[in-house]
Amino acid sequence: VHGGKIKKMFRFFGFVIFSVYLSVHSVKSANISVFGQTYDTSTTVVIYRSEQAIKGTIPSQIGLFSSLSFFGAPNNQISGTIPSQIANANALHTLIFSLNKISGSIPSEISLLTKLYLIDFHDNLLVGSIPTEVGKFPLLETFSVYNNSLSKTLPSEISSLTRLKSLDLRDNLFSGYIPSELGLLELLTFALDENHFMLLSNQFSNNTCARITSCSKTWIDSQICSKCDGKPSSSYAPSPSVYVSASVAYPTSSAFTFIPNIILLLITFILSN
């Protein structure tokens, strides 16, 4: 008798577990179209579509992708704004949308993507200011927004990006004083050409000039370092870092599809005995 009750109990709990699994799996997994192709929101790790004449906008549903780490579509015809919902795709570490027609401002919510180490939106139509929340990226190494229409002053919070190596803000409409706190960063690329900055005498230390001018003979040499000691320093000369698009390996299988299969097999075994 007790054996029969135990058997029924196992079947009951097996059914409950199976029902919970189905309900959770159906909520967390969905197929969504992004730039004309369909992707699974729970297993997709990479979406990268370069030079494919893609039109349309970045879908707000991108925030539903729980495993997406690499998201990019450079050199296309993508327009519209950066959706604030992108902040919900919290596995993202790379965003590349250079050479498009993306407009509007950079949403402050993007700071919730704390795993980001590369942001590249150069050659777009972005306006407004860089949000102060930009200082909340603990892993960010590259921030490139050159050739947009970004304006106002640079937030001093950029100096909180202790791992930043490349800051490219060329050809925008920035104005005001360059925050002296930026001199604390160990930048390999620091490009500010073609803006409307004002400079103070001795605003940057000689050590800062040594780091900055190691990159190239540009506006930075003549404008910033002339405010230090009148000439660029050559005591610090690492090779400039340059971002190059690398080939992306698309996974053919995923642990996310393997684990649910094991669960289903266990449940089937319990129900059949």
PDB file of C-alpha atoms in Angstrom:
ATOM      1  CA  VAL A   1       0.000   0.000   0.000  1.00  0.00           C
ATOM      2  CA  HIS A   2       2.711   2.397   1.036  1.00  0.00           C
ATOM      3  CA  GLY A   3       4.614   1.533  -2.128  1.00  0.00           C
ATOM      4  CA  GLY A   4       1.608   2.542  -4.244  1.00  0.00           C
ATOM      5  CA  LYS A   5       1.251   5.850  -2.416  1.00  0.00           C
ATOM      6  CA  ILE A   6       4.924   6.605  -2.844  1.00  0.00           C
ATOM      7  CA  LYS A   7       4.661   5.784  -6.537  1.00  0.00           C
ATOM      8  CA  LYS A   8       1.681   8.128  -6.934  1.00  0.00           C
ATOM      9  CA  MET A   9       3.536  10.827  -5.011  1.00  0.00           C
ATOM     10  CA  PHE A  10       6.525  10.580  -7.352  1.00  0.00           C
ATOM     11  CA  ARG A  11       4.231  10.796 -10.360  1.00  0.00           C
ATOM     12  CA  PHE A  12       2.499  13.822  -8.890  1.00  0.00           C
ATOM     13  CA  PHE A  13       5.744  15.675  -8.157  1.00  0.00           C
ATOM     14  CA  GLY A  14       7.074  14.658 -11.546  1.00  0.00           C
ATOM     15  CA  PHE A  15       4.042  16.228 -13.187  1.00  0.00           C
ATOM     16  CA  VAL A  16       4.440  19.400 -11.109  1.00  0.00           C
ATOM     17  CA  ILE A  17       8.126  19.715 -12.027  1.00  0.00           C
ATOM     18  CA  PHE A  18       7.322  19.102 -15.674  1.00  0.00           C
ATOM     19  CA  SER A  19       4.576  21.755 -15.640  1.00  0.00           C
ATOM     20  CA  VAL A  20       6.825  24.298 -13.949  1.00  0.00           C
ATOM     21  CA  TYR A  21       9.593  23.608 -16.453  1.00  0.00           C
ATOM     22  CA  LEU A  22       7.254  24.100 -19.410  1.00  0.00           C
ATOM     23  CA  SER A  23       5.826  27.318 -18.051  1.00  0.00           C
ATOM     24  CA  VAL A  24       9.220  28.813 -17.214  1.00  0.00           C
ATOM     25  CA  HIS A  25      10.795  27.677 -20.467  1.00  0.00           C
ATOM     26  CA  SER A  26       7.945  29.085 -22.545  1.00  0.00           C
ATOM     27  CA  VAL A  27       8.215  32.466 -20.823  1.00  0.00           C
ATOM     28  CA  LYS A  28      11.985  32.779 -21.046  1.00  0.00           C
ATOM     29  CA  SER A  29      12.423  31.492 -24.574  1.00  0.00           C
ATOM     30  CA  ALA A  30      10.984  33.094 -27.680  1.00  0.00           C
ATOM     31  CA  ASN A  31      11.897  33.624 -31.293  1.00  0.00           C
ATOM     32  CA  ILE A  32      12.289  37.290 -32.213  1.00  0.00           C
ATOM     33  CA  SER A  33      13.215  38.873 -35.523  1.00  0.00           C
ATOM     34  CA  VAL A  34      16.271  41.132 -35.451  1.00  0.00           C
ATOM     35  CA  PHE A  35      17.280  42.811 -38.707  1.00  0.00           C
ATOM     36  CA  GLY A  36      15.292  40.285 -40.759  1.00  0.00           C
ATOM     37  CA  GLN A  37      16.570  37.118 -39.085  1.00  0.00           C
ATOM     38  CA  THR A  38      14.995  35.133 -36.268  1.00  0.00           C
ATOM     39  CA  TYR A  39      16.904  34.455 -33.051  1.00  0.00           C
ATOM     40  CA  ASP A  40      16.088  32.578 -29.853  1.00  0.00           C
ATOM     41  CA  THR A  41      16.075  34.935 -26.867  1.00  0.00           C
ATOM     42  CA  SER A  42      17.475  32.421 -24.393  1.00  0.00           C
ATOM     43  CA  THR A  43      20.285  30.772 -26.385  1.00  0.00           C
ATOM     44  CA  THR A  44      21.561  33.435 -28.802  1.00  0.00           C
ATOM     45  CA  VAL A  45      25.005  34.655 -27.807  1.00  0.00           C
ATOM     46  CA  VAL A  46      26.074  36.616 -30.895  1.00  0.00           C
ATOM     47  CA  ILE A  47      24.189  38.836 -33.355  1.00  0.00           C
ATOM     48  CA  TYR A  48      26.648  40.408 -35.781  1.00  0.00           C
ATOM     49  CA  ARG A  49      25.584  41.674 -39.222  1.00  0.00           C
ATOM     50  CA  SER A  50      28.193  43.808 -40.943  1.00  0.00           C
ATOM     51  CA  GLU A  51      27.856  45.509 -44.364  1.00  0.00           C
ATOM     52  CA  GLN A  52      24.547  43.947 -45.380  1.00  0.00           C
ATOM     53  CA  ALA A  53      22.630  47.107 -46.359  1.00  0.00           C
ATOM     54  CA  ILE A  54      20.291  46.531 -43.400  1.00  0.00           C
ATOM     55  CA  LYS A  55      17.572  49.126 -42.884  1.00  0.00           C
ATOM     56  CA  GLY A  56      15.211  49.536 -39.955  1.00  0.00           C
ATOM     57  CA  THR A  57      15.860  50.154 -36.271  1.00  0.00           C
ATOM     58  CA  ILE A  58      17.364  48.423 -33.254  1.00  0.00           C
ATOM     59  CA  PRO A  59      14.339  46.538 -31.873  1.00  0.00           C
ATOM     60  CA  SER A  60      13.287  47.287 -28.291  1.00  0.00           C
ATOM     61  CA  GLN A  61      12.817  43.512 -27.829  1.00  0.00           C
ATOM     62  CA  ILE A  62      16.614  43.195 -27.778  1.00  0.00           C
ATOM     63  CA  GLY A  63      16.281  43.504 -24.020  1.00  0.00           C
ATOM     64  CA  LEU A  64      14.686  40.042 -23.916  1.00  0.00           C
ATOM     65  CA  PHE A  65      17.923  38.319 -24.954  1.00  0.00           C
ATOM     66  CA  SER A  66      19.296  36.883 -21.728  1.00  0.00           C
ATOM     67  CA  SER A  67      22.493  35.347 -23.157  1.00  0.00           C
ATOM     68  CA  LEU A  68      23.408  37.900 -25.834  1.00  0.00           C
ATOM     69  CA  SER A  69      26.970  39.086 -25.292  1.00  0.00           C
ATOM     70  CA  PHE A  70      28.043  40.417 -28.719  1.00  0.00           C
ATOM     71  CA  PHE A  71      25.632  42.703 -30.585  1.00  0.00           C
ATOM     72  CA  GLY A  72      26.617  44.627 -33.665  1.00  0.00           C
ATOM     73  CA  ALA A  73      25.639  45.669 -37.172  1.00  0.00           C
ATOM     74  CA  PRO A  74      28.258  48.160 -38.411  1.00  0.00           C
ATOM     75  CA  ASN A  75      28.258  49.798 -41.825  1.00  0.00           C
ATOM     76  CA  ASN A  76      24.564  49.464 -42.627  1.00  0.00           C
ATOM     77  CA  GLN A  77      21.617  51.846 -42.918  1.00  0.00           C
ATOM     78  CA  ILE A  78      20.114  51.374 -39.472  1.00  0.00           C
ATOM     79  CA  SER A  79      18.200  54.417 -38.229  1.00  0.00           C
ATOM     80  CA  GLY A  80      16.053  55.354 -35.246  1.00  0.00           C
ATOM     81  CA  THR A  81      17.301  55.629 -31.684  1.00  0.00           C
ATOM     82  CA  ILE A  82      19.121  53.406 -29.214  1.00  0.00           C
ATOM     83  CA  PRO A  83      16.255  51.777 -27.261  1.00  0.00           C
ATOM     84  CA  SER A  84      16.508  52.094 -23.487  1.00  0.00           C
ATOM     85  CA  GLN A  85      15.301  48.474 -23.232  1.00  0.00           C
ATOM     86  CA  ILE A  86      18.742  47.385 -24.402  1.00  0.00           C
ATOM     87  CA  ALA A  87      19.780  47.778 -20.764  1.00  0.00           C
ATOM     88  CA  ASN A  88      17.869  44.571 -19.954  1.00  0.00           C
ATOM     89  CA  ALA A  89      20.247  42.477 -22.098  1.00  0.00           C
ATOM     90  CA  ASN A  90      22.628  42.360 -19.158  1.00  0.00           C
ATOM     91  CA  ALA A  91      25.033  39.782 -20.650  1.00  0.00           C
ATOM     92  CA  LEU A  92      26.228  42.256 -23.309  1.00  0.00           C
ATOM     93  CA  HIS A  93      29.942  42.961 -23.399  1.00  0.00           C
ATOM     94  CA  THR A  94      30.258  44.406 -26.942  1.00  0.00           C
ATOM     95  CA  LEU A  95      28.141  46.965 -28.829  1.00  0.00           C
ATOM     96  CA  ILE A  96      29.212  47.913 -32.367  1.00  0.00           C
ATOM     97  CA  PHE A  97      26.923  50.078 -34.513  1.00  0.00           C
ATOM     98  CA  SER A  98      29.361  52.343 -36.289  1.00  0.00           C
ATOM     99  CA  LEU A  99      28.676  53.753 -39.767  1.00  0.00           C
ATOM    100  CA  ASN A 100      24.880  53.848 -39.567  1.00  0.00           C
ATOM    101  CA  LYS A 101      22.194  56.525 -39.280  1.00  0.00           C
ATOM    102  CA  ILE A 102      21.284  56.115 -35.615  1.00  0.00           C
ATOM    103  CA  SER A 103      19.948  59.336 -34.092  1.00  0.00           C
ATOM    104  CA  GLY A 104      18.745  60.612 -30.736  1.00  0.00           C
ATOM    105  CA  SER A 105      20.721  60.592 -27.517  1.00  0.00           C
ATOM    106  CA  ILE A 106      22.678  57.933 -25.656  1.00  0.00           C
ATOM    107  CA  PRO A 107      20.194  56.542 -23.088  1.00  0.00           C
ATOM    108  CA  SER A 108      21.407  56.768 -19.492  1.00  0.00           C
ATOM    109  CA  GLU A 109      19.975  53.277 -18.890  1.00  0.00           C
ATOM    110  CA  ILE A 110      22.864  51.842 -20.912  1.00  0.00           C
ATOM    111  CA  SER A 111      24.969  52.177 -17.760  1.00  0.00           C
ATOM    112  CA  LEU A 112      23.157  49.107 -16.399  1.00  0.00           C
ATOM    113  CA  LEU A 113      25.173  47.011 -18.858  1.00  0.00           C
ATOM    114  CA  THR A 114      28.049  46.636 -16.418  1.00  0.00           C
ATOM    115  CA  LYS A 115      29.797  43.913 -18.462  1.00  0.00           C
ATOM    116  CA  LEU A 116      30.416  46.168 -21.466  1.00  0.00           C
ATOM    117  CA  TYR A 117      34.032  46.552 -22.482  1.00  0.00           C
ATOM    118  CA  LEU A 118      33.514  48.004 -25.974  1.00  0.00           C
ATOM    119  CA  ILE A 119      31.052  50.670 -27.177  1.00  0.00           C
ATOM    120  CA  ASP A 120      31.395  51.837 -30.778  1.00  0.00           C
ATOM    121  CA  PHE A 121      28.839  54.207 -32.323  1.00  0.00           C
ATOM    122  CA  HIS A 122      31.137  56.290 -34.478  1.00  0.00           C
ATOM    123  CA  ASP A 123      29.794  57.864 -37.684  1.00  0.00           C
ATOM    124  CA  ASN A 124      26.128  58.157 -36.739  1.00  0.00           C
ATOM    125  CA  LEU A 125      23.716  61.013 -36.020  1.00  0.00           C
ATOM    126  CA  LEU A 126      23.755  60.977 -32.221  1.00  0.00           C
ATOM    127  CA  VAL A 127      22.942  64.233 -30.406  1.00  0.00           C
ATOM    128  CA  GLY A 128      22.809  65.467 -26.828  1.00  0.00           C
ATOM    129  CA  SER A 129      25.440  64.918 -24.184  1.00  0.00           C
ATOM    130  CA  ILE A 130      27.332  61.924 -22.890  1.00  0.00           C
ATOM    131  CA  PRO A 131      25.327  60.873 -19.812  1.00  0.00           C
ATOM    132  CA  THR A 132      27.111  61.123 -16.476  1.00  0.00           C
ATOM    133  CA  GLU A 133      26.199  57.476 -15.906  1.00  0.00           C
ATOM    134  CA  VAL A 134      28.961  56.598 -18.386  1.00  0.00           C
ATOM    135  CA  GLY A 135      31.280  56.360 -15.393  1.00  0.00           C
ATOM    136  CA  LYS A 136      29.520  53.219 -14.189  1.00  0.00           C
ATOM    137  CA  PHE A 137      31.160  50.812 -16.647  1.00  0.00           C
ATOM    138  CA  PRO A 138      33.764  48.970 -14.542  1.00  0.00           C
ATOM    139  CA  LEU A 139      35.145  46.953 -17.488  1.00  0.00           C
ATOM    140  CA  LEU A 140      34.931  49.450 -20.368  1.00  0.00           C
ATOM    141  CA  GLU A 141      38.121  49.620 -22.453  1.00  0.00           C
ATOM    142  CA  THR A 142      36.957  51.317 -25.676  1.00  0.00           C
ATOM    143  CA  PHE A 143      34.475  54.177 -26.078  1.00  0.00           C
ATOM    144  CA  SER A 144      34.197  55.496 -29.631  1.00  0.00           C
ATOM    145  CA  VAL A 145      31.564  58.028 -30.698  1.00  0.00           C
ATOM    146  CA  TYR A 146      33.516  60.173 -33.146  1.00  0.00           C
ATOM    147  CA  ASN A 147      31.777  61.883 -36.068  1.00  0.00           C
ATOM    148  CA  ASN A 148      28.384  62.453 -34.447  1.00  0.00           C
ATOM    149  CA  SER A 149      26.706  65.638 -33.222  1.00  0.00           C
ATOM    150  CA  LEU A 150      27.172  65.124 -29.499  1.00  0.00           C
ATOM    151  CA  SER A 151      27.480  68.372 -27.571  1.00  0.00           C
ATOM    152  CA  LYS A 152      27.746  70.107 -24.193  1.00  0.00           C
ATOM    153  CA  THR A 153      30.590  69.400 -21.759  1.00  0.00           C
ATOM    154  CA  LEU A 154      32.385  66.137 -21.079  1.00  0.00           C
ATOM    155  CA  PRO A 155      31.309  64.535 -17.792  1.00  0.00           C
ATOM    156  CA  SER A 156      34.156  64.216 -15.303  1.00  0.00           C
ATOM    157  CA  GLU A 157      32.722  60.781 -14.454  1.00  0.00           C
ATOM    158  CA  ILE A 158      34.633  59.431 -17.461  1.00  0.00           C
ATOM    159  CA  SER A 159      37.666  59.439 -15.170  1.00  0.00           C
ATOM    160  CA  SER A 160      36.026  56.602 -13.202  1.00  0.00           C
ATOM    161  CA  LEU A 161      36.593  54.272 -16.152  1.00  0.00           C
ATOM    162  CA  THR A 162      39.836  52.924 -14.760  1.00  0.00           C
ATOM    163  CA  ARG A 163      40.221  50.254 -17.457  1.00  0.00           C
ATOM    164  CA  LEU A 164      39.600  52.626 -20.371  1.00  0.00           C
ATOM    165  CA  LYS A 165      42.330  52.537 -23.021  1.00  0.00           C
ATOM    166  CA  SER A 166      40.708  54.233 -26.026  1.00  0.00           C
ATOM    167  CA  LEU A 167      38.541  57.358 -25.871  1.00  0.00           C
ATOM    168  CA  ASP A 168      37.665  58.740 -29.303  1.00  0.00           C
ATOM    169  CA  LEU A 169      35.411  61.816 -29.300  1.00  0.00           C
ATOM    170  CA  ARG A 170      36.604  63.498 -32.493  1.00  0.00           C
ATOM    171  CA  ASP A 171      34.387  65.555 -34.775  1.00  0.00           C
ATOM    172  CA  ASN A 172      31.492  66.373 -32.466  1.00  0.00           C
ATOM    173  CA  LEU A 173      30.174  69.591 -30.933  1.00  0.00           C
ATOM    174  CA  PHE A 174      31.586  69.282 -27.413  1.00  0.00           C
ATOM    175  CA  SER A 175      32.378  72.538 -25.643  1.00  0.00           C
ATOM    176  CA  GLY A 176      33.561  73.837 -22.293  1.00  0.00           C
ATOM    177  CA  TYR A 177      36.676  72.753 -20.455  1.00  0.00           C
ATOM    178  CA  ILE A 178      38.155  69.278 -20.728  1.00  0.00           C
ATOM    179  CA  PRO A 179      37.890  67.703 -17.251  1.00  0.00           C
ATOM    180  CA  SER A 180      41.380  67.583 -15.774  1.00  0.00           C
ATOM    181  CA  GLU A 181      40.403  64.289 -14.107  1.00  0.00           C
ATOM    182  CA  LEU A 182      40.860  62.619 -17.493  1.00  0.00           C
ATOM    183  CA  GLY A 183      44.577  62.999 -16.937  1.00  0.00           C
ATOM    184  CA  LEU A 184      44.330  60.203 -14.369  1.00  0.00           C
ATOM    185  CA  LEU A 185      43.507  57.647 -17.063  1.00  0.00           C
ATOM    186  CA  GLU A 186      46.209  55.523 -18.702  1.00  0.00           C
ATOM    187  CA  LEU A 187      44.862  56.103 -22.211  1.00  0.00           C
ATOM    188  CA  LEU A 188      46.562  54.795 -25.317  1.00  0.00           C
ATOM    189  CA  THR A 189      44.141  56.621 -27.615  1.00  0.00           C
ATOM    190  CA  PHE A 190      42.735  60.019 -26.614  1.00  0.00           C
ATOM    191  CA  ALA A 191      41.221  61.830 -29.599  1.00  0.00           C
ATOM    192  CA  LEU A 192      39.373  65.139 -29.167  1.00  0.00           C
ATOM    193  CA  ASP A 193      39.969  66.830 -32.530  1.00  0.00           C
ATOM    194  CA  GLU A 194      37.301  68.969 -34.236  1.00  0.00           C
ATOM    195  CA  ASN A 195      35.330  70.080 -31.183  1.00  0.00           C
ATOM    196  CA  HIS A 196      34.894  73.421 -29.389  1.00  0.00           C
ATOM    197  CA  PHE A 197      36.819  72.888 -26.178  1.00  0.00           C
ATOM    198  CA  MET A 198      38.368  75.648 -24.109  1.00  0.00           C
ATOM    199  CA  LEU A 199      41.711  75.141 -22.403  1.00  0.00           C
ATOM    200  CA  LEU A 200      43.279  76.537 -19.264  1.00  0.00           C
ATOM    201  CA  SER A 201      46.974  77.206 -18.850  1.00  0.00           C
ATOM    202  CA  ASN A 202      48.686  74.300 -17.104  1.00  0.00           C
ATOM    203  CA  GLN A 203      45.419  72.366 -17.060  1.00  0.00           C
ATOM    204  CA  PHE A 204      47.250  69.072 -17.516  1.00  0.00           C
ATOM    205  CA  SER A 205      50.427  67.854 -15.915  1.00  0.00           C
ATOM    206  CA  ASN A 206      53.510  66.982 -17.934  1.00  0.00           C
ATOM    207  CA  ASN A 207      52.962  63.310 -17.094  1.00  0.00           C
ATOM    208  CA  THR A 208      49.499  63.506 -18.610  1.00  0.00           C
ATOM    209  CA  CYS A 209      50.932  65.039 -21.761  1.00  0.00           C
ATOM    210  CA  ALA A 210      53.479  62.254 -21.986  1.00  0.00           C
ATOM    211  CA  ARG A 211      50.691  59.677 -22.073  1.00  0.00           C
ATOM    212  CA  ILE A 212      48.404  61.555 -24.426  1.00  0.00           C
ATOM    213  CA  THR A 213      50.937  62.640 -27.025  1.00  0.00           C
ATOM    214  CA  SER A 214      52.265  59.139 -27.486  1.00  0.00           C
ATOM    215  CA  CYS A 215      49.367  58.478 -29.831  1.00  0.00           C
ATOM    216  CA  SER A 216      49.911  60.841 -32.743  1.00  0.00           C
ATOM    217  CA  LYS A 217      50.835  64.379 -33.758  1.00  0.00           C
ATOM    218  CA  THR A 218      47.339  65.863 -33.680  1.00  0.00           C
ATOM    219  CA  TRP A 219      45.333  68.693 -32.194  1.00  0.00           C
ATOM    220  CA  ILE A 220      46.110  67.195 -28.791  1.00  0.00           C
ATOM    221  CA  ASP A 221      49.840  67.865 -29.176  1.00  0.00           C
ATOM    222  CA  SER A 222      49.498  71.469 -30.223  1.00  0.00           C
ATOM    223  CA  GLN A 223      46.613  72.446 -27.954  1.00  0.00           C
ATOM    224  CA  ILE A 224      46.837  70.444 -24.734  1.00  0.00           C
ATOM    225  CA  CYS A 225      50.575  69.934 -24.397  1.00  0.00           C
ATOM    226  CA  SER A 226      51.432  73.500 -25.257  1.00  0.00           C
ATOM    227  CA  LYS A 227      49.568  74.284 -22.035  1.00  0.00           C
ATOM    228  CA  CYS A 228      51.915  72.072 -20.050  1.00  0.00           C
ATOM    229  CA  ASP A 229      55.537  72.851 -20.819  1.00  0.00           C
ATOM    230  CA  GLY A 230      55.342  74.045 -24.403  1.00  0.00           C
ATOM    231  CA  LYS A 231      56.380  70.830 -26.087  1.00  0.00           C
ATOM    232  CA  PRO A 232      55.203  67.254 -26.279  1.00  0.00           C
ATOM    233  CA  SER A 233      56.940  64.715 -24.122  1.00  0.00           C
ATOM    234  CA  SER A 234      58.303  61.470 -25.535  1.00  0.00           C
ATOM    235  CA  SER A 235      59.054  59.698 -22.257  1.00  0.00           C
ATOM    236  CA  TYR A 236      55.992  57.512 -22.595  1.00  0.00           C
ATOM    237  CA  ALA A 237      55.546  55.875 -25.968  1.00  0.00           C
ATOM    238  CA  PRO A 238      53.406  52.729 -26.160  1.00  0.00           C
ATOM    239  CA  SER A 239      51.885  51.718 -29.458  1.00  0.00           C
ATOM    240  CA  PRO A 240      48.443  53.226 -29.983  1.00  0.00           C
ATOM    241  CA  SER A 241      45.589  50.788 -29.629  1.00  0.00           C
ATOM    242  CA  VAL A 242      43.419  50.397 -32.719  1.00  0.00           C
ATOM    243  CA  TYR A 243      40.176  48.452 -32.757  1.00  0.00           C
ATOM    244  CA  VAL A 244      39.941  45.967 -35.623  1.00  0.00           C
ATOM    245  CA  SER A 245      36.801  43.969 -36.318  1.00  0.00           C
ATOM    246  CA  ALA A 246      37.619  40.338 -35.667  1.00  0.00           C
ATOM    247  CA  SER A 247      35.890  37.304 -37.066  1.00  0.00           C
ATOM    248  CA  VAL A 248      33.090  36.077 -34.849  1.00  0.00           C
ATOM    249  CA  ALA A 249      32.658  32.406 -34.025  1.00  0.00           C
ATOM    250  CA  TYR A 250      28.992  31.501 -33.968  1.00  0.00           C
ATOM    251  CA  PRO A 251      28.249  28.624 -31.570  1.00  0.00           C
ATOM    252  CA  THR A 252      26.673  25.548 -33.152  1.00  0.00           C
ATOM    253  CA  SER A 253      25.294  24.165 -29.906  1.00  0.00           C
ATOM    254  CA  SER A 254      24.508  25.444 -26.455  1.00  0.00           C
ATOM    255  CA  ALA A 255      24.411  24.103 -22.918  1.00  0.00           C
ATOM    256  CA  PHE A 256      21.044  25.820 -22.632  1.00  0.00           C
ATOM    257  CA  THR A 257      19.536  23.232 -24.948  1.00  0.00           C
ATOM    258  CA  PHE A 258      21.392  20.287 -23.381  1.00  0.00           C
ATOM    259  CA  ILE A 259      20.359  20.790 -19.734  1.00  0.00           C
ATOM    260  CA  PRO A 260      16.566  20.938 -20.412  1.00  0.00           C
ATOM    261  CA  ASN A 261      16.810  17.649 -22.318  1.00  0.00           C
ATOM    262  CA  ILE A 262      18.347  15.938 -19.271  1.00  0.00           C
ATOM    263  CA  ILE A 263      15.531  17.283 -17.082  1.00  0.00           C
ATOM    264  CA  LEU A 264      12.901  15.976 -19.492  1.00  0.00           C
ATOM    265  CA  LEU A 265      14.507  12.524 -19.528  1.00  0.00           C
ATOM    266  CA  LEU A 266      14.480  12.357 -15.719  1.00  0.00           C
ATOM    267  CA  ILE A 267      10.841  13.400 -15.552  1.00  0.00           C
ATOM    268  CA  THR A 268       9.850  10.869 -18.221  1.00  0.00           C
ATOM    269  CA  PHE A 269      11.620   8.121 -16.253  1.00  0.00           C
ATOM    270  CA  ILE A 270       9.736   9.032 -13.043  1.00  0.00           C
ATOM    271  CA  LEU A 271       6.365   9.135 -14.795  1.00  0.00           C
ATOM    272  CA  SER A 272       6.867   5.814 -16.549  1.00  0.00           C
ATOM    273  CA  ASN A 273       7.599   3.843 -13.343  1.00  0.00           C
TER     274      ASN A 273
END
